[in-house]
CSV table of C-alpha atoms in Angstrom, one decimal:
chain,number,residue,atom,x,y,z
A,16,MET,CA,-0.1,0.1,-0.1
A,17,THR,CA,2.9,2.3,0.8
A,18,THR,CA,4.4,1.6,-2.7
A,19,VAL,CA,1.3,2.5,-4.4
A,20,LYS,CA,0.8,5.8,-2.2
A,21,SER,CA,4.5,6.6,-3.2
A,22,LEU,CA,4.0,6.0,-6.9
A,23,LEU,CA,0.9,8.1,-6.8
A,24,THR,CA,2.7,11.0,-5.1
A,25,LEU,CA,5.5,10.7,-7.5
A,26,PHE,CA,2.9,10.6,-10.4
A,27,PHE,CA,1.1,13.6,-9.3
A,28,ILE,CA,4.5,15.5,-8.6
A,29,GLY,CA,5.4,14.7,-12.0
A,30,LEU,CA,2.2,16.3,-13.4
A,31,LEU,CA,2.7,19.3,-11.4
A,32,MET,CA,6.4,19.6,-12.6
A,33,SER,CA,5.1,19.1,-16.3
A,34,SER,CA,2.4,21.7,-15.7
A,35,CYS,CA,4.8,24.4,-14.1
A,36,SER,CA,7.2,23.7,-17.1
A,37,LYS,CA,4.4,24.5,-19.7
A,38,GLN,CA,3.5,27.5,-17.8
A,39,SER,CA,6.9,28.8,-17.7
A,40,ASP,CA,7.1,28.3,-21.5
A,41,LYS,CA,4.4,30.6,-22.1
A,42,ILE,CA,5.3,34.3,-22.4
A,43,THR,CA,2.6,35.7,-24.5
A,44,ASN,CA,-0.7,36.7,-22.8
A,45,VAL,CA,-3.6,37.6,-25.2
A,46,ASN,CA,-4.9,40.4,-22.7
A,47,ASP,CA,-1.8,42.2,-23.4
A,48,TYR,CA,-2.2,42.7,-27.0
A,49,ASN,CA,-5.8,41.7,-27.9
A,50,SER,CA,-7.0,45.4,-28.0
A,51,TYR,CA,-4.6,46.2,-30.8
A,52,LEU,CA,-6.0,43.4,-32.9
A,53,THR,CA,-9.6,44.5,-32.3
A,54,ASN,CA,-8.7,48.2,-32.8
A,55,SER,CA,-10.8,49.2,-36.0
A,56,LYS,CA,-9.5,52.6,-36.7
A,57,ASN,CA,-6.1,53.4,-37.6
A,58,GLN,CA,-5.3,56.9,-36.6
A,59,SER,CA,-2.2,57.1,-38.5
A,60,LEU,CA,-3.7,56.0,-41.7
A,61,VAL,CA,-6.6,58.6,-41.2
A,62,PHE,CA,-4.0,61.2,-40.7
A,63,VAL,CA,-1.9,60.3,-43.7
A,64,GLU,CA,-5.0,60.0,-46.1
A,65,SER,CA,-5.9,63.6,-44.9
A,66,GLU,CA,-2.4,64.9,-45.5
A,67,ILE,CA,-2.5,63.6,-49.0
A,68,ALA,CA,-5.6,65.3,-49.7
A,69,PHE,CA,-4.6,68.4,-48.3
A,70,TRP,CA,-1.4,68.7,-50.3
A,71,GLN,CA,-2.8,67.4,-53.6
A,72,LYS,CA,-5.4,70.1,-53.5
A,73,LYS,CA,-2.7,72.8,-52.8
A,74,TYR,CA,-0.6,71.2,-55.6
A,75,ASP,CA,-3.5,71.5,-58.0
A,76,LYS,CA,-4.1,75.0,-57.3
A,77,SER,CA,-0.3,75.8,-57.5
A,78,PRO,CA,1.6,73.3,-59.9
A,79,ASN,CA,4.5,75.4,-59.8
A,80,GLN,CA,5.2,74.6,-56.3
A,81,ILE,CA,7.4,71.8,-56.9
A,82,SER,CA,8.1,71.2,-53.1
A,83,TYR,CA,4.5,70.0,-52.7
A,84,LEU,CA,5.6,66.8,-54.9
A,85,GLY,CA,8.2,65.8,-52.1
A,86,VAL,CA,5.6,66.3,-49.4
A,87,LEU,CA,3.0,64.3,-51.2
A,88,ALA,CA,5.6,61.5,-52.1
A,89,SER,CA,6.6,61.3,-48.4
A,90,ASN,CA,3.0,60.6,-47.4
A,91,TYR,CA,2.5,57.9,-50.1
A,92,SER,CA,5.7,56.4,-48.6
A,93,LYS,CA,4.0,56.5,-45.4
A,94,LEU,CA,0.8,55.1,-46.7
A,95,PHE,CA,2.8,52.1,-48.0
A,96,GLU,CA,4.5,51.4,-44.8
A,97,ILE,CA,1.1,51.4,-43.0
A,98,THR,CA,-0.9,49.3,-45.6
A,99,ALA,CA,1.9,47.3,-47.5
A,100,THR,CA,0.0,48.1,-50.7
A,101,ILE,CA,2.9,48.4,-53.3
A,102,ASP,CA,1.0,50.9,-55.7
A,103,TYR,CA,1.6,53.6,-53.0
A,104,LEU,CA,5.3,53.1,-52.9
A,105,LYS,CA,5.2,53.3,-56.7
A,106,LYS,CA,3.1,56.4,-56.7
A,107,ALA,CA,5.9,57.9,-54.5
A,108,GLU,CA,8.5,57.0,-57.0
A,109,THR,CA,6.5,58.9,-59.8
A,110,LEU,CA,6.2,61.9,-57.8
A,111,LEU,CA,9.8,62.0,-56.7
A,112,ILE,CA,11.0,61.4,-60.3
A,113,GLN,CA,8.9,64.4,-61.5
A,114,SER,CA,10.1,66.4,-58.4
A,115,ASN,CA,13.9,65.6,-59.4
A,116,GLU,CA,13.1,66.3,-63.1
A,117,ALA,CA,11.7,69.8,-62.1
A,118,TYR,CA,14.8,70.4,-60.3
A,119,ASN,CA,17.1,68.9,-62.8
A,120,TYR,CA,18.5,66.6,-60.2
A,121,SER,CA,20.2,69.2,-58.3
A,122,SER,CA,18.3,69.2,-55.0
A,123,VAL,CA,20.4,66.6,-52.7
A,124,GLY,CA,17.3,66.1,-50.3
A,125,THR,CA,14.9,64.9,-53.1
A,126,ILE,CA,17.7,63.0,-54.9
A,127,ARG,CA,18.1,61.0,-51.5
A,128,ALA,CA,14.4,60.6,-51.1
A,129,LEU,CA,14.0,58.9,-54.6
A,130,ALA,CA,17.2,56.8,-53.6
A,131,ARG,CA,15.3,55.7,-50.3
A,132,ASN,CA,12.4,54.9,-52.5
A,133,TYR,CA,14.7,52.6,-54.6
A,134,ILE,CA,16.0,50.9,-51.6
A,135,SER,CA,12.5,50.0,-50.5
A,136,GLN,CA,12.0,48.4,-53.8
A,137,HIS,CA,15.4,46.4,-53.8
A,138,ARG,CA,16.7,48.6,-56.6
A,139,PHE,CA,20.0,49.2,-55.0
A,140,LYS,CA,22.1,49.9,-57.9
A,141,GLU,CA,19.8,52.6,-59.1
A,142,ALA,CA,20.0,53.9,-55.6
A,143,LEU,CA,23.6,53.9,-55.5
A,144,GLU,CA,23.8,55.9,-58.6
A,145,LEU,CA,21.6,58.5,-57.1
A,146,VAL,CA,23.5,58.7,-53.8
A,147,THR,CA,26.8,59.1,-55.5
A,148,LYS,CA,25.2,62.0,-57.5
A,149,ALA,CA,24.1,63.6,-54.1
A,150,LYS,CA,27.6,63.1,-52.7
A,151,THR,CA,29.2,64.7,-55.8
A,152,ILE,CA,26.9,67.8,-55.3
A,153,GLY,CA,28.3,67.9,-51.7
A,154,GLU,CA,25.6,69.5,-49.9
A,155,GLY,CA,24.6,67.7,-46.6
A,156,ILE,CA,27.3,65.1,-47.0
A,157,LYS,CA,26.9,63.6,-43.3
A,158,GLU,CA,23.2,62.7,-44.4
A,159,THR,CA,24.4,61.4,-47.8
A,160,ASN,CA,27.1,59.2,-46.2
A,161,LYS,CA,24.4,57.7,-43.8
A,162,LEU,CA,22.3,56.6,-46.8
A,163,LEU,CA,25.4,55.6,-48.9
A,164,PHE,CA,26.4,53.2,-46.0
A,165,ASP,CA,23.0,51.6,-46.2
A,166,VAL,CA,23.1,51.1,-50.1
A,167,GLN,CA,26.7,49.7,-49.8
A,168,MET,CA,25.6,47.4,-47.2
A,169,GLU,CA,22.8,46.1,-49.2
A,170,LEU,CA,25.0,45.7,-52.2
A,171,GLY,CA,27.7,43.7,-50.1
A,172,ASN,CA,30.2,46.5,-50.6
A,173,TYR,CA,31.5,46.2,-47.2
A,174,THR,CA,34.6,47.9,-47.4
A,175,GLU,CA,33.0,50.9,-48.8
A,176,ALA,CA,30.3,50.7,-46.1
A,177,LYS,CA,32.9,50.8,-43.4
A,178,LYS,CA,34.4,54.0,-44.8
A,179,CYS,CA,30.9,55.6,-44.6
A,180,LEU,CA,30.4,54.4,-41.3
A,181,ASN,CA,33.8,55.9,-39.9
A,182,ALA,CA,32.7,59.0,-41.9
A,183,ILE,CA,29.7,59.6,-39.7
A,184,TYR,CA,31.1,58.7,-36.3
A,185,ALA,CA,29.4,60.3,-33.4
A,186,ALA,CA,29.0,58.3,-30.3
A,187,ASP,CA,26.0,60.0,-29.3
A,188,ASP,CA,24.2,60.2,-32.7
A,189,PHE,CA,21.0,57.9,-33.1
A,190,ASP,CA,21.7,57.4,-36.8
A,191,TYR,CA,25.3,56.5,-36.3
A,192,LEU,CA,24.3,53.9,-33.5
A,193,ILE,CA,21.9,52.1,-35.4
A,194,ARG,CA,24.3,51.8,-38.4
A,195,ALA,CA,27.0,50.5,-36.0
A,196,ALA,CA,24.6,48.2,-34.7
A,197,LYS,CA,23.8,46.9,-38.2
A,198,TRP,CA,27.7,46.5,-39.0
A,199,ASN,CA,28.1,44.4,-36.0
A,200,ASP,CA,25.2,42.3,-36.7
A,201,HIS,CA,26.8,41.6,-40.0
A,202,GLN,CA,30.1,40.7,-38.3
A,203,GLY,CA,28.1,38.2,-36.1
A,204,ASP,CA,28.5,40.1,-32.8
A,205,LEU,CA,25.0,40.1,-31.6
A,206,ASP,CA,25.9,41.1,-28.1
A,207,THR,CA,27.5,44.4,-29.3
A,208,THR,CA,24.7,44.9,-31.8
A,209,ILE,CA,22.0,45.0,-28.8
A,210,VAL,CA,24.4,47.1,-26.7
A,211,LEU,CA,24.3,49.7,-29.5
A,212,MET,CA,20.6,49.5,-30.1
A,213,LYS,CA,19.9,50.1,-26.4
A,214,LYS,CA,22.0,53.3,-26.7
A,215,ALA,CA,20.1,54.5,-29.6
A,216,GLN,CA,16.9,53.6,-27.6
A,217,THR,CA,18.1,55.8,-24.5
A,218,ILE,CA,18.6,58.7,-27.2
A,219,ALA,CA,15.2,58.1,-28.7
A,220,GLU,CA,13.7,58.2,-25.3
A,221,LYS,CA,15.7,61.3,-24.1
A,222,TYR,CA,14.2,63.3,-26.9
A,223,ASN,CA,10.8,61.5,-26.8
A,224,ASN,CA,10.7,61.0,-30.5
A,225,LYS,CA,7.8,58.7,-31.0
A,226,TYR,CA,8.9,57.7,-34.4
A,227,LEU,CA,12.5,56.8,-33.3
A,228,LYS,CA,11.1,54.9,-30.3
A,229,THR,CA,8.9,52.8,-32.4
A,230,TRP,CA,11.6,51.9,-34.9
A,231,VAL,CA,14.1,51.1,-32.2
A,232,TYR,CA,11.7,49.2,-29.9
A,233,SER,CA,10.5,47.0,-32.9
A,234,ASN,CA,14.1,46.2,-34.1
A,235,LEU,CA,15.2,45.4,-30.4
A,236,GLY,CA,12.2,43.1,-30.5
A,237,ASP,CA,13.9,41.2,-33.5
A,238,PHE,CA,17.4,41.3,-32.0
A,239,SER,CA,16.4,40.2,-28.6
A,240,GLY,CA,14.6,37.3,-30.1
A,241,HIS,CA,17.7,36.3,-32.2
A,242,ALA,CA,19.6,36.4,-28.9
A,243,GLY,CA,17.1,34.0,-27.3
A,244,ASN,CA,15.8,36.5,-25.0
A,245,ILE,CA,12.0,35.8,-25.9
A,246,ALA,CA,10.4,37.5,-22.9
A,247,GLU,CA,12.4,40.8,-23.5
A,248,SER,CA,11.6,40.4,-27.3
A,249,TYR,CA,7.9,40.3,-26.6
A,250,ALA,CA,8.2,43.0,-24.1
A,251,TYR,CA,9.7,45.4,-26.9
A,252,TYR,CA,7.0,44.4,-29.2
A,253,LEU,CA,4.3,45.5,-26.6
A,254,LYS,CA,6.3,48.9,-26.1
A,255,THR,CA,6.2,49.3,-29.9
A,256,LEU,CA,2.4,48.6,-29.9
A,257,ALA,CA,1.7,51.1,-27.1
A,258,LEU,CA,3.2,53.8,-29.2
A,259,ASP,CA,1.8,52.6,-32.7
A,260,PRO,CA,-1.3,50.2,-32.1
A,261,ASN,CA,-1.4,49.3,-35.7
A,262,ASN,CA,2.3,48.4,-36.0
A,263,SER,CA,2.0,45.2,-38.2
A,264,TYR,CA,5.8,44.5,-37.6
A,265,ALA,CA,5.3,44.3,-33.9
A,266,LEU,CA,2.3,42.2,-34.2
A,267,LYS,CA,3.7,39.8,-36.4
A,268,GLY,CA,6.7,39.5,-34.2
A,269,ILE,CA,4.2,38.5,-31.3
A,270,ALA,CA,2.6,35.8,-33.8
A,271,TRP,CA,6.1,34.4,-34.4
A,272,ILE,CA,6.7,34.1,-30.8
A,273,ALA,CA,3.2,32.3,-30.3
A,274,PHE,CA,4.2,30.1,-33.2
A,275,SER,CA,8.0,29.5,-33.0
A,276,TYR,CA,8.4,29.4,-29.2
A,277,GLU,CA,5.1,28.5,-27.7
A,278,LYS,CA,3.9,26.1,-30.6
A,279,ASP,CA,0.4,28.0,-30.4
A,280,THR,CA,-0.5,27.7,-34.1
A,281,LYS,CA,-4.1,28.6,-33.5
A,282,GLU,CA,-3.2,31.9,-31.8
A,283,ALA,CA,-0.4,32.8,-34.4
A,284,ASN,CA,-2.9,32.2,-37.1
A,285,ARG,CA,-5.4,34.5,-35.5
A,286,ILE,CA,-3.0,37.2,-35.1
A,287,ILE,CA,-1.9,37.1,-38.7
A,288,ASP,CA,-5.4,36.7,-40.1
A,289,THR,CA,-6.3,40.0,-38.2
A,290,ILE,CA,-3.3,42.1,-39.2
A,291,ALA,CA,-3.3,40.8,-42.9
A,292,LYS,CA,-6.8,42.7,-43.3
A,293,LYS,CA,-5.1,46.0,-42.8
A,294,HIS,CA,-1.6,45.4,-44.0
A,295,ASN,CA,-1.7,43.6,-47.5
A,296,SER,CA,1.8,42.1,-47.3
A,297,PRO,CA,2.6,38.8,-49.4
A,298,ASP,CA,4.9,37.5,-46.6
A,299,PHE,CA,2.0,36.8,-44.2
A,300,TYR,CA,0.9,34.0,-46.7
A,301,LEU,CA,4.4,32.6,-46.4
A,302,LEU,CA,4.3,32.5,-42.6
A,303,LYS,CA,0.7,30.9,-42.8
A,304,ALA,CA,2.2,28.2,-45.2
A,305,GLN,CA,5.0,27.6,-42.6
A,306,ILE,CA,2.3,27.1,-39.8
A,307,ALA,CA,0.3,24.7,-42.3
A,308,GLU,CA,3.6,22.6,-42.9
A,309,TYR,CA,4.2,22.3,-39.1
A,310,GLU,CA,0.6,21.3,-38.6
A,311,ASN,CA,1.3,18.7,-41.5
A,312,ILE,CA,-2.0,20.2,-43.4
A,313,GLU,CA,-0.5,20.0,-46.9
A,314,ALA,CA,-3.7,21.4,-48.7
A,315,LEU,CA,-3.6,24.6,-46.5
A,316,ARG,CA,0.0,24.9,-47.0
A,317,LYS,CA,-0.5,24.9,-50.9
A,318,GLU,CA,-3.5,27.2,-50.5
A,319,ASN,CA,-1.4,29.8,-48.7
A,320,LEU,CA,1.4,29.7,-51.4
A,321,ASN,CA,-1.0,29.9,-54.1
A,322,ASN,CA,-2.4,33.1,-52.3
A,323,TYR,CA,1.2,34.4,-52.1
A,324,SER,CA,1.9,33.9,-55.6
A,325,ALA,CA,-1.6,35.4,-56.7
A,326,LEU,CA,-0.5,38.6,-54.8
A,327,LEU,CA,2.8,38.8,-56.4
A,328,GLN,CA,1.2,38.9,-59.8
A,329,ASN,CA,1.3,42.5,-59.4
A,330,THR,CA,4.7,43.3,-61.4
A,331,ASN,CA,5.1,46.6,-59.3
A,332,TYR,CA,6.9,44.3,-56.8
A,333,GLY,CA,9.9,43.9,-58.9
A,334,ALA,CA,12.7,42.3,-57.1
A,335,MET,CA,11.4,42.7,-53.6
A,336,TYR,CA,10.4,38.9,-53.0
A,337,ASN,CA,13.1,37.5,-55.1
A,338,SER,CA,14.9,35.7,-52.0
A,339,TYR,CA,11.5,34.3,-50.9
A,340,ASN,CA,10.9,33.1,-54.3
A,341,VAL,CA,14.2,31.3,-54.9
A,342,ILE,CA,13.6,29.2,-51.6
A,343,LEU,CA,10.1,28.6,-52.6
A,344,PHE,CA,10.9,27.4,-56.3
A,345,ALA,CA,14.0,25.6,-55.5
A,346,GLN,CA,12.1,23.0,-53.1
A,347,ASP,CA,9.8,22.1,-56.1
A,348,LYS,CA,11.2,20.1,-59.1
A,349,ALA,CA,8.8,21.9,-61.4
A,350,THR,CA,10.0,25.4,-60.6
A,351,SER,CA,13.7,24.7,-59.6
A,352,THR,CA,15.0,26.1,-62.9
A,353,LYS,CA,13.1,29.3,-62.3
A,354,ALA,CA,14.7,29.5,-58.9
A,355,LEU,CA,18.2,29.2,-60.5
A,356,GLU,CA,17.3,32.1,-63.0
A,357,ILE,CA,16.1,34.4,-60.3
A,358,ALA,CA,19.1,33.7,-58.1
A,359,LYS,CA,21.5,34.6,-60.9
A,360,VAL,CA,19.6,37.8,-61.2
A,361,GLU,CA,19.9,38.3,-57.5
A,362,VAL,CA,23.8,37.7,-57.7
A,363,GLU,CA,24.1,40.2,-60.6
A,364,HIS,CA,22.1,43.0,-58.9
A,365,ARG,CA,23.3,42.3,-55.3
A,366,PRO,CA,26.4,40.1,-55.1
A,367,THR,CA,26.1,39.4,-51.3
A,368,PRO,CA,26.7,36.2,-49.3
A,369,VAL,CA,22.9,35.9,-49.2
A,370,SER,CA,22.5,35.9,-52.9
A,371,TYR,CA,25.3,33.6,-53.6
A,372,ASP,CA,23.7,31.3,-51.1
A,373,LEU,CA,20.5,31.5,-52.9
A,374,LEU,CA,22.5,30.6,-56.0
A,375,ALA,CA,24.1,27.5,-54.2
A,376,TRP,CA,21.0,26.5,-53.0
A,377,SER,CA,19.3,26.4,-56.4
A,378,TYR,CA,22.2,24.2,-57.7
A,379,TYR,CA,21.8,22.1,-54.9
A,380,ASN,CA,18.2,21.5,-55.4
A,381,LEU,CA,18.9,20.9,-59.1
A,382,GLY,CA,21.2,18.0,-58.2
A,383,ASP,CA,24.6,19.7,-58.8
A,384,LYS,CA,25.9,19.5,-55.2
A,385,GLN,CA,29.4,20.1,-56.3
A,386,LYS,CA,28.7,23.4,-58.0
A,387,ALA,CA,26.6,24.3,-54.8
A,388,LEU,CA,29.5,23.4,-52.6
A,389,GLU,CA,32.1,25.5,-54.7
A,390,ILE,CA,29.9,28.7,-54.4
A,391,GLU,CA,29.3,28.2,-50.8
A,392,GLN,CA,33.0,27.8,-50.3
A,393,LYS,CA,34.0,30.8,-52.2
A,394,TYR,CA,31.2,33.3,-51.2
A,395,VAL,CA,29.5,32.2,-48.2
A,396,GLU,CA,31.5,30.2,-45.9
A,397,GLY,CA,32.9,32.6,-43.0
A,398,LYS,CA,31.4,35.6,-44.9
A,399,SER,CA,28.0,35.4,-43.2
A,400,PHE,CA,26.4,34.6,-39.6
A,401,GLU,CA,22.8,34.1,-40.9
A,402,PRO,CA,21.4,31.2,-39.4
A,403,LYS,CA,19.4,30.3,-42.8
A,404,LEU,CA,22.7,30.4,-44.8
A,405,ASN,CA,24.5,28.3,-42.3
A,406,TYR,CA,21.8,25.7,-42.6
A,407,HIS,CA,22.1,25.6,-46.3
A,408,LEU,CA,25.7,25.3,-45.9
A,409,ALA,CA,25.4,22.3,-43.5
A,410,ILE,CA,23.2,20.5,-46.0
A,411,ILE,CA,25.5,21.1,-48.9
A,412,TYR,CA,28.3,19.9,-46.6
A,413,LYS,CA,26.5,16.7,-46.0
A,414,ALA,CA,25.6,16.1,-49.6
A,415,ASN,CA,29.2,16.3,-50.5
A,416,ASN,CA,30.1,14.0,-47.5
A,417,GLN,CA,32.1,16.6,-45.5
A,418,LEU,CA,30.4,15.4,-42.4
A,419,ASN,CA,33.1,16.8,-40.0
A,420,LYS,CA,32.0,20.5,-41.0
A,421,VAL,CA,28.3,19.6,-40.4
A,422,LYS,CA,28.6,19.1,-36.8
A,423,PRO,CA,29.8,22.5,-35.5
A,424,ILE,CA,27.5,24.3,-37.9
A,425,LYS,CA,24.6,22.0,-36.3
A,426,GLU,CA,25.4,23.1,-32.8
A,427,GLU,CA,25.1,26.6,-33.5
A,428,LEU,CA,22.1,26.1,-35.7
A,429,LEU,CA,20.5,24.4,-32.4
A,430,LYS,CA,20.9,27.9,-30.6
A,431,SER,CA,19.0,29.7,-33.4
A,432,THR,CA,15.8,27.5,-33.5
A,433,PHE,CA,13.6,30.3,-32.5
A,434,GLU,CA,14.6,32.4,-35.3
A,435,LEU,CA,14.5,29.6,-37.8
A,436,GLY,CA,11.1,28.3,-36.7
A,437,PRO,CA,9.7,24.8,-35.8
A,438,ASN,CA,10.0,23.3,-39.4
A,439,LEU,CA,13.7,23.9,-39.7
A,440,GLU,CA,14.3,22.9,-36.1
A,441,ARG,CA,13.1,19.4,-37.0
A,442,LYS,CA,15.4,19.3,-40.1
A,443,ILE,CA,18.5,20.7,-38.2
A,444,LYS,CA,17.9,18.0,-35.5
A,445,SER,CA,18.2,15.2,-38.3
A,446,LEU,CA,21.4,16.7,-39.8
C-alpha cells in the first residue's frame, strides 16, 4: 500500500512539474495585445490620407510649387508602410521622379528621397547611382554618407560601407548607432549589436521622439529574439504597440513568438489573419504556409502559397520578393530551374553572401551538389552569420560527404531554432 501511495505521489508531482514547465514556456498573454487586434480605426492611416488630400489640393491650385511633390511622395511612402500596398510606393516614386526632373536633379534632399524609395523596392544599384550623385553635389554630406552606408551594405560592398560608417562617427548620434549596430550584426557580434541599439533607445527616449522609439523598440524586439531573450523580445513588441497600436511588424513578431516558441499555431494564425486585413503583405501567406507545414496540413500549405503567388502577380513588386521566391521555387522540381534564374539575377544585382547562397541552394536542389559546394566555399563560408545560410551550408556539406564540417554548424544552429522556426528545427536535428 505504501508503495502504491509513493507511486501516486510521484505521479502527481510529475504532473505538477510538467504543468509548471508548460506555464513557464508561455510568454505571450492575449490580454496584453488583443485590444490592438480589435482596434478598428487606424489613426495614422486617417492622418496620412488627410495629409495627401490637403497637399494634393494645394498642388492642384499651384502646380509650380515643386516642393509639394516631395511632401506628397513622403505621405505616399508612409501609406505604403502602413498598408503594404505596393502601388503607393510606386506612386511615391513617380512623384519623386517628377520632382527631381523639375529640379534637374540638383536638390540633394530630393535625390536622397528617390534613393530611399529605390532601396525599399530593392533597386539598390539605381539607389547607389543617385546617392553617388548627391555626394558629388556635396551638400549635406553627412546625411548622404548615412544613406550611402545603407546602400553599400545592401550591395555587399562592405569595405566601402565601413568607410561611410567611419565618416559619420558620433557616439551620441542615433543614426550612427543604429548603423554601427547593423555593422556589428553583419560581423556576427549580436551582443554588441544589442548594446548599440539600447544606446540608440536611450537617445530616442531622451528626445521623446515617437517615430524613433517605435523603430528602435520593434527592431530590439527582433534582435532580442535572435539572442534567445524571448520575454524581452515580447516586451519590446508591446512597447512598440503602445506607441503605434497598428504596428504590423510588432504584431507579426508576437505571432512568431506564439508559433515558433510556444507552438500555439491557432493563436499565431489568429494574429496573422487579423493584421493581414489591414496590412496587405505577401509574406503573411508564407508564414501561414509555414504554420500549415508544421501542422502537417498540406492542402492548407499549398493554398497559402497559391495566395502568395497570386498577390505577386502585381509586377510592381519587382525584385522585392526574389529571395523568398528562390527558396520557394527551389524546393519544387517543376520550378527549380526558375529558382536558378532568379538567383542569378540576384547575384548580378546584389552580390552579397545571401545572394550567392541562393545561387548555391538552387544548384543543390537541381542536383549539382558540387557546384553548390564551390559557390558556398568561395562566397558564403565565413562571410555571413545568418542561420538560414548556415543551414544551407550544412546541408550542402552533408551532401558532399564533408560530415566533419556539419557538426559544429549544427551545434550553432540549435541555438537559433527560435529564429529559424519549428520546421527547420526538425530538419536541423536530423542533420
